[in-house]
Amino acid sequence: IAPYDGIDTDEIVRSADLALYASKGGGRGQFRFYSSDLHAQAERRRQIEEDLRDALAQDQIYLAYQPVVETKTNKVIALESLMRWEHPELGDISPSIFIPIAEEINLIGALGDWALKTACAAAAQWPGRVRVAVNVSPAQFGNPAFSSVVAQALATSELAPDRLELELTESIFLADDQSNDAMFAALKMLGVRLALDDFGTGYSSLGYLQKAPFDKVKIDQTFITGINEPGNRNAAIIKAIVGLAEGLGMETTAEGIEAHDELDAMRKLNVGSIQGYIY
Ligand code: MG
Ligand code: MG
């Protein structure tokens, strides 16, 4: 609305565009008026996008490692590497903000390859047989050269292949079946382990479990929260996932365990391992 949202054509069109963008982001059948927050948000996003392009070269990206603990023995059996960005002015920027941006501006391949190499090099120094889990984005997995990137990370670090676990989400299955099958075969040839991440939050098609050679299913936190509340249905769902995984010879990990009663519930449900922060 002129003159509030702009006094010339460029300004008013830009404001309308931001309102349109916000409306699209809100789902179907929505409308939005322009507000100055939209402008501030767009500015912030633009800055993040620009800074992200230099973040890796400037050593602002690092990996944090979250332990994966076996429920039966309480032993740490693996560490999941998680990408973090410490921005020099804005402080820690959440991966839920910068990963989608990295995907959009085609930076996720470079970031992902860096994470893979860095995590393998770190894990090679860890004692015993502790594994390292690395998250792989659909864009990385879809790159035909990905298996050679993995092979190279293993060779350089001298990490045993079965100590590397690649975490894939269901969104990789939106891509072409044949090239997926070829990539699965190439990765299995290398001897790395494969985990299906965030299970239950996407399409959760049983077809994926039938075809793809996963060693592990990771149960998303959405199925953990509230598990001990009366009338909560999560236990039934987890029980079914654990039964399915066991039948298919796959391990299970529950993510986002944040309280002792949740941990107890996972033990009762025979979930193989857990990760999360217990305060
Ligand atoms: Mg993960
Ligand atoms: Mg996950």
Tab-separated table of C-alpha atoms and ligand atoms in Angstrom:
chain	number	residue	atom	x	y	z
A	1	ILE	CA	0.000	0.000	0.000
A	2	ALA	CA	1.513	3.312	-1.123
A	3	PRO	CA	2.889	5.446	0.292
A	4	TYR	CA	3.362	3.358	3.482
A	5	ASP	CA	5.247	0.475	1.895
A	6	GLY	CA	7.184	2.520	-0.649
A	7	ILE	CA	7.031	5.785	-2.487
A	8	ASP	CA	8.335	4.774	-5.896
A	9	THR	CA	7.719	1.800	-8.170
A	10	ASP	CA	10.887	-0.048	-7.209
A	11	GLU	CA	10.175	0.189	-3.513
A	12	ILE	CA	6.553	-0.809	-3.766
A	13	VAL	CA	7.336	-3.761	-6.031
A	14	ARG	CA	10.092	-4.892	-3.706
A	15	SER	CA	7.718	-4.698	-0.740
A	16	ALA	CA	5.049	-6.598	-2.652
A	17	ASP	CA	7.601	-9.221	-3.564
A	18	LEU	CA	8.608	-9.725	0.068
A	19	ALA	CA	4.947	-10.038	1.049
A	20	LEU	CA	4.436	-12.572	-1.734
A	21	TYR	CA	7.467	-14.536	-0.569
A	22	ALA	CA	6.176	-14.595	3.023
A	23	SER	CA	2.750	-15.650	1.826
A	24	LYS	CA	4.154	-18.531	-0.230
A	25	GLY	CA	6.243	-19.581	2.752
A	26	GLY	CA	3.124	-19.699	4.918
A	27	GLY	CA	1.413	-22.358	2.798
A	28	ARG	CA	-1.534	-22.360	0.460
A	29	GLY	CA	-4.462	-19.941	0.458
A	30	GLN	CA	-2.640	-17.219	2.388
A	31	PHE	CA	-2.233	-13.505	2.056
A	32	ARG	CA	0.242	-11.128	3.661
A	33	PHE	CA	0.680	-7.408	3.855
A	34	TYR	CA	4.175	-5.999	3.729
A	35	SER	CA	5.712	-5.146	7.087
A	36	SER	CA	9.134	-3.800	7.945
A	37	ASP	CA	10.046	-7.112	9.676
A	38	LEU	CA	9.905	-8.779	6.287
A	39	HIS	CA	12.502	-6.375	5.028
A	40	ALA	CA	14.711	-6.948	8.074
A	41	GLN	CA	14.378	-10.722	7.666
A	42	ALA	CA	15.278	-10.568	3.985
A	43	GLU	CA	18.283	-8.390	4.768
A	44	ARG	CA	19.460	-10.809	7.440
A	45	ARG	CA	19.044	-13.749	5.110
A	46	ARG	CA	20.955	-11.974	2.360
A	47	GLN	CA	23.781	-11.251	4.795
A	48	ILE	CA	23.870	-14.854	6.027
A	49	GLU	CA	23.935	-16.063	2.448
A	50	GLU	CA	26.822	-13.800	1.575
A	51	ASP	CA	28.824	-14.617	4.705
A	52	LEU	CA	28.220	-18.339	4.344
A	53	ARG	CA	30.140	-18.309	1.066
A	54	ASP	CA	33.310	-17.346	2.960
A	55	ALA	CA	32.638	-19.138	6.244
A	56	LEU	CA	34.468	-22.348	5.387
A	57	ALA	CA	37.586	-20.588	4.084
A	58	GLN	CA	37.590	-18.398	7.183
A	59	ASP	CA	37.482	-21.352	9.603
A	60	GLN	CA	34.113	-20.355	11.041
A	61	ILE	CA	32.588	-23.778	10.391
A	62	TYR	CA	33.383	-26.567	12.813
A	63	LEU	CA	32.059	-29.966	13.809
A	64	ALA	CA	30.454	-30.763	17.135
A	65	TYR	CA	30.215	-34.426	18.133
A	66	GLN	CA	27.208	-35.913	19.887
A	67	PRO	CA	27.701	-39.312	21.547
A	68	VAL	CA	25.569	-42.278	20.570
A	69	VAL	CA	25.230	-44.531	23.605
A	70	GLU	CA	24.334	-48.209	23.586
A	71	THR	CA	21.270	-48.618	25.818
A	72	LYS	CA	22.276	-52.039	27.207
A	73	THR	CA	25.851	-51.223	28.188
A	74	ASN	CA	25.859	-47.417	28.533
A	75	LYS	CA	28.930	-47.387	26.301
A	76	VAL	CA	29.610	-44.705	23.712
A	77	ILE	CA	29.614	-46.601	20.433
A	78	ALA	CA	29.647	-43.688	18.013
A	79	LEU	CA	29.716	-39.915	17.738
A	80	GLU	CA	27.518	-38.045	15.275
A	81	SER	CA	29.320	-35.105	13.710
A	82	LEU	CA	27.143	-32.016	13.467
A	83	MET	CA	28.048	-28.927	11.484
A	84	ARG	CA	28.188	-25.673	13.419
A	85	TRP	CA	28.810	-22.125	12.287
A	86	GLU	CA	30.203	-19.480	14.580
A	87	HIS	CA	29.632	-16.188	12.822
A	88	PRO	CA	32.101	-13.461	13.897
A	89	GLU	CA	29.331	-10.909	14.544
A	90	LEU	CA	26.074	-12.857	14.822
A	91	GLY	CA	27.465	-15.641	16.999
A	92	ASP	CA	26.237	-19.211	16.594
A	93	ILE	CA	23.925	-19.603	13.638
A	94	SER	CA	21.681	-22.623	13.855
A	95	PRO	CA	22.184	-25.367	11.253
A	96	SER	CA	18.408	-25.272	10.754
A	97	ILE	CA	19.000	-21.805	9.279
A	98	PHE	CA	22.263	-22.184	7.371
A	99	ILE	CA	21.946	-25.729	5.993
A	100	PRO	CA	18.823	-24.939	3.896
A	101	ILE	CA	20.552	-21.775	2.649
A	102	ALA	CA	23.668	-23.781	1.767
A	103	GLU	CA	21.437	-26.200	-0.146
A	104	GLU	CA	19.788	-23.359	-2.020
A	105	ILE	CA	23.006	-21.653	-3.068
A	106	ASN	CA	24.773	-24.914	-4.016
A	107	LEU	CA	27.259	-24.741	-1.210
A	108	ILE	CA	26.169	-27.899	0.548
A	109	GLY	CA	28.421	-30.138	-1.559
A	110	ALA	CA	31.570	-28.282	-0.534
A	111	LEU	CA	30.474	-28.078	3.120
A	112	GLY	CA	29.483	-31.740	3.183
A	113	ASP	CA	32.736	-32.921	1.636
A	114	TRP	CA	34.684	-30.857	4.145
A	115	ALA	CA	32.644	-32.364	7.014
A	116	LEU	CA	33.275	-35.872	5.740
A	117	LYS	CA	37.038	-35.407	5.513
A	118	THR	CA	37.246	-33.612	8.856
A	119	ALA	CA	35.122	-36.192	10.682
A	120	CYS	CA	37.101	-39.136	9.271
A	121	ALA	CA	40.405	-37.516	10.216
A	122	ALA	CA	39.107	-36.887	13.764
A	123	ALA	CA	37.680	-40.388	14.188
A	124	ALA	CA	40.966	-41.986	13.118
A	125	GLN	CA	42.454	-40.522	16.327
A	126	TRP	CA	39.714	-41.834	18.624
A	127	PRO	CA	40.396	-44.854	20.814
A	128	GLY	CA	38.940	-48.284	20.155
A	129	ARG	CA	36.245	-48.967	17.631
A	130	VAL	CA	34.119	-45.868	18.230
A	131	ARG	CA	32.379	-44.982	14.970
A	132	VAL	CA	31.757	-41.604	13.445
A	133	ALA	CA	28.437	-40.678	11.848
A	134	VAL	CA	28.344	-38.037	9.122
A	135	ASN	CA	25.205	-36.453	7.717
A	136	VAL	CA	24.979	-36.534	3.941
A	137	SER	CA	22.711	-34.149	2.068
A	138	PRO	CA	20.623	-35.314	-0.901
A	139	ALA	CA	22.695	-33.050	-3.163
A	140	GLN	CA	25.912	-34.794	-2.085
A	141	PHE	CA	24.392	-38.249	-2.444
A	142	GLY	CA	23.104	-37.360	-5.900
A	143	ASN	CA	26.575	-36.461	-7.123
A	144	PRO	CA	27.991	-39.465	-9.053
A	145	ALA	CA	31.462	-38.638	-7.672
A	146	PHE	CA	30.275	-38.937	-4.050
A	147	SER	CA	31.534	-42.497	-3.534
A	148	SER	CA	35.030	-41.439	-4.602
A	149	VAL	CA	34.879	-38.503	-2.171
A	150	VAL	CA	34.094	-41.042	0.575
A	151	ALA	CA	36.842	-43.391	-0.604
A	152	GLN	CA	39.318	-40.541	-0.545
A	153	ALA	CA	38.299	-39.401	2.947
A	154	LEU	CA	38.833	-42.982	4.166
A	155	ALA	CA	42.171	-43.362	2.409
A	156	THR	CA	43.566	-40.041	3.631
A	157	SER	CA	42.486	-40.588	7.233
A	158	GLU	CA	43.218	-44.347	7.251
A	159	LEU	CA	39.921	-44.843	9.071
A	160	ALA	CA	38.491	-48.367	8.838
A	161	PRO	CA	35.442	-48.148	6.530
A	162	ASP	CA	33.118	-49.863	9.014
A	163	ARG	CA	33.823	-47.075	11.497
A	164	LEU	CA	32.185	-44.559	9.166
A	165	GLU	CA	28.409	-44.329	9.176
A	166	LEU	CA	26.713	-42.141	6.584
A	167	GLU	CA	23.339	-40.738	7.623
A	168	LEU	CA	20.867	-40.280	4.792
A	169	THR	CA	17.353	-38.882	4.933
A	170	GLU	CA	14.374	-40.126	2.987
A	171	SER	CA	14.540	-37.131	0.681
A	172	ILE	CA	17.289	-38.886	-1.307
A	173	PHE	CA	14.592	-41.197	-2.626
A	174	LEU	CA	12.934	-38.356	-4.510
A	175	ALA	CA	15.754	-38.689	-7.037
A	176	ASP	CA	16.171	-41.216	-9.812
A	177	ASP	CA	16.014	-44.828	-8.610
A	178	GLN	CA	18.740	-46.226	-10.811
A	179	SER	CA	21.419	-43.734	-9.865
A	180	ASN	CA	20.434	-44.200	-6.197
A	181	ASP	CA	20.865	-47.963	-6.520
A	182	ALA	CA	24.274	-47.474	-8.125
A	183	MET	CA	25.380	-45.122	-5.329
A	184	PHE	CA	24.171	-47.528	-2.623
A	185	ALA	CA	26.107	-50.333	-4.290
A	186	ALA	CA	29.272	-48.221	-4.602
A	187	LEU	CA	29.118	-47.203	-0.924
A	188	LYS	CA	28.491	-50.752	0.247
A	189	MET	CA	31.503	-51.856	-1.807
A	190	LEU	CA	33.607	-49.424	0.211
A	191	GLY	CA	32.391	-51.118	3.386
A	192	VAL	CA	30.870	-48.057	5.071
A	193	ARG	CA	27.706	-48.242	7.162
A	194	LEU	CA	24.478	-46.535	6.154
A	195	ALA	CA	21.807	-45.136	8.454
A	196	LEU	CA	18.340	-43.889	7.568
A	197	ASP	CA	18.093	-40.588	9.451
A	198	ASP	CA	14.993	-38.867	10.860
A	199	PHE	CA	12.863	-41.930	10.193
A	200	GLY	CA	9.172	-41.306	10.562
A	201	THR	CA	9.182	-37.613	9.721
A	202	GLY	CA	9.117	-37.827	5.922
A	203	TYR	CA	7.358	-40.251	3.645
A	204	SER	CA	8.395	-43.261	5.739
A	205	SER	CA	7.750	-45.586	2.854
A	206	LEU	CA	8.450	-49.205	3.687
A	207	GLY	CA	9.721	-49.554	0.125
A	208	TYR	CA	12.908	-47.742	1.146
A	209	LEU	CA	13.587	-50.222	3.909
A	210	GLN	CA	12.862	-53.089	1.565
A	211	LYS	CA	15.325	-51.988	-1.107
A	212	ALA	CA	18.065	-49.855	0.406
A	213	PRO	CA	20.922	-51.525	2.322
A	214	PHE	CA	20.636	-49.632	5.606
A	215	ASP	CA	22.450	-50.878	8.697
A	216	LYS	CA	20.503	-48.647	11.016
A	217	VAL	CA	17.261	-46.732	11.381
A	218	LYS	CA	17.316	-43.527	13.407
A	219	ILE	CA	14.049	-42.721	15.137
A	220	ASP	CA	13.313	-39.018	15.125
A	221	GLN	CA	12.831	-37.015	18.316
A	222	THR	CA	9.184	-36.308	17.426
A	223	PHE	CA	8.453	-39.915	18.487
A	224	ILE	CA	10.228	-39.516	21.819
A	225	THR	CA	8.830	-36.304	23.259
A	226	GLY	CA	5.883	-37.009	25.526
A	227	ILE	CA	6.357	-40.776	25.454
A	228	ASN	CA	5.626	-41.145	29.151
A	229	GLU	CA	2.506	-39.009	29.167
A	230	PRO	CA	-0.796	-40.836	29.602
A	231	GLY	CA	-2.517	-41.576	26.298
A	232	ASN	CA	0.633	-40.857	24.255
A	233	ARG	CA	0.955	-43.154	21.242
A	234	ASN	CA	4.688	-42.873	20.641
A	235	ALA	CA	5.582	-46.104	22.437
A	236	ALA	CA	3.403	-48.098	20.047
A	237	ILE	CA	5.076	-46.470	17.049
A	238	ILE	CA	8.587	-47.030	18.378
A	239	LYS	CA	7.764	-50.630	19.223
A	240	ALA	CA	6.674	-51.175	15.630
A	241	ILE	CA	9.779	-49.493	14.188
A	242	VAL	CA	12.072	-51.554	16.442
A	243	GLY	CA	10.295	-54.769	15.430
A	244	LEU	CA	10.553	-53.856	11.766
A	245	ALA	CA	14.227	-52.942	12.029
A	246	GLU	CA	15.070	-56.121	13.936
A	247	GLY	CA	13.292	-58.220	11.341
A	248	LEU	CA	15.345	-56.548	8.632
A	249	GLY	CA	18.618	-56.954	10.536
A	250	MET	CA	18.985	-53.230	11.185
A	251	GLU	CA	20.002	-51.460	14.378
A	252	THR	CA	17.968	-48.646	15.937
A	253	THR	CA	18.975	-45.337	17.488
A	254	ALA	CA	16.532	-42.973	19.170
A	255	GLU	CA	17.384	-39.298	18.831
A	256	GLY	CA	16.717	-36.413	21.162
A	257	ILE	CA	16.565	-38.252	24.485
A	258	GLU	CA	16.473	-35.445	27.017
A	259	ALA	CA	15.260	-36.993	30.245
A	260	HIS	CA	15.929	-40.109	32.290
A	261	ASP	CA	12.370	-41.389	31.964
A	262	GLU	CA	12.727	-41.196	28.183
A	263	LEU	CA	15.932	-43.213	28.442
A	264	ASP	CA	14.118	-45.818	30.574
A	265	ALA	CA	11.346	-45.999	28.003
A	266	MET	CA	13.889	-46.628	25.228
A	267	ARG	CA	15.448	-49.440	27.259
A	268	LYS	CA	12.043	-51.047	27.760
A	269	LEU	CA	11.299	-50.783	24.051
A	270	ASN	CA	14.631	-52.433	23.146
A	271	VAL	CA	15.938	-49.487	21.184
A	272	GLY	CA	19.605	-50.297	20.493
A	273	SER	CA	21.174	-46.921	21.195
A	274	ILE	CA	20.251	-43.375	22.073
A	275	GLN	CA	21.584	-39.870	21.643
A	276	GLY	CA	20.600	-36.494	23.025
A	277	TYR	CA	21.311	-34.159	25.890
A	278	ILE	CA	20.254	-35.218	29.349
A	279	TYR	CA	20.220	-32.204	31.628
B	1	MG	MG	21.788	-37.100	11.573
B	2	MG	MG	18.586	-36.995	12.769
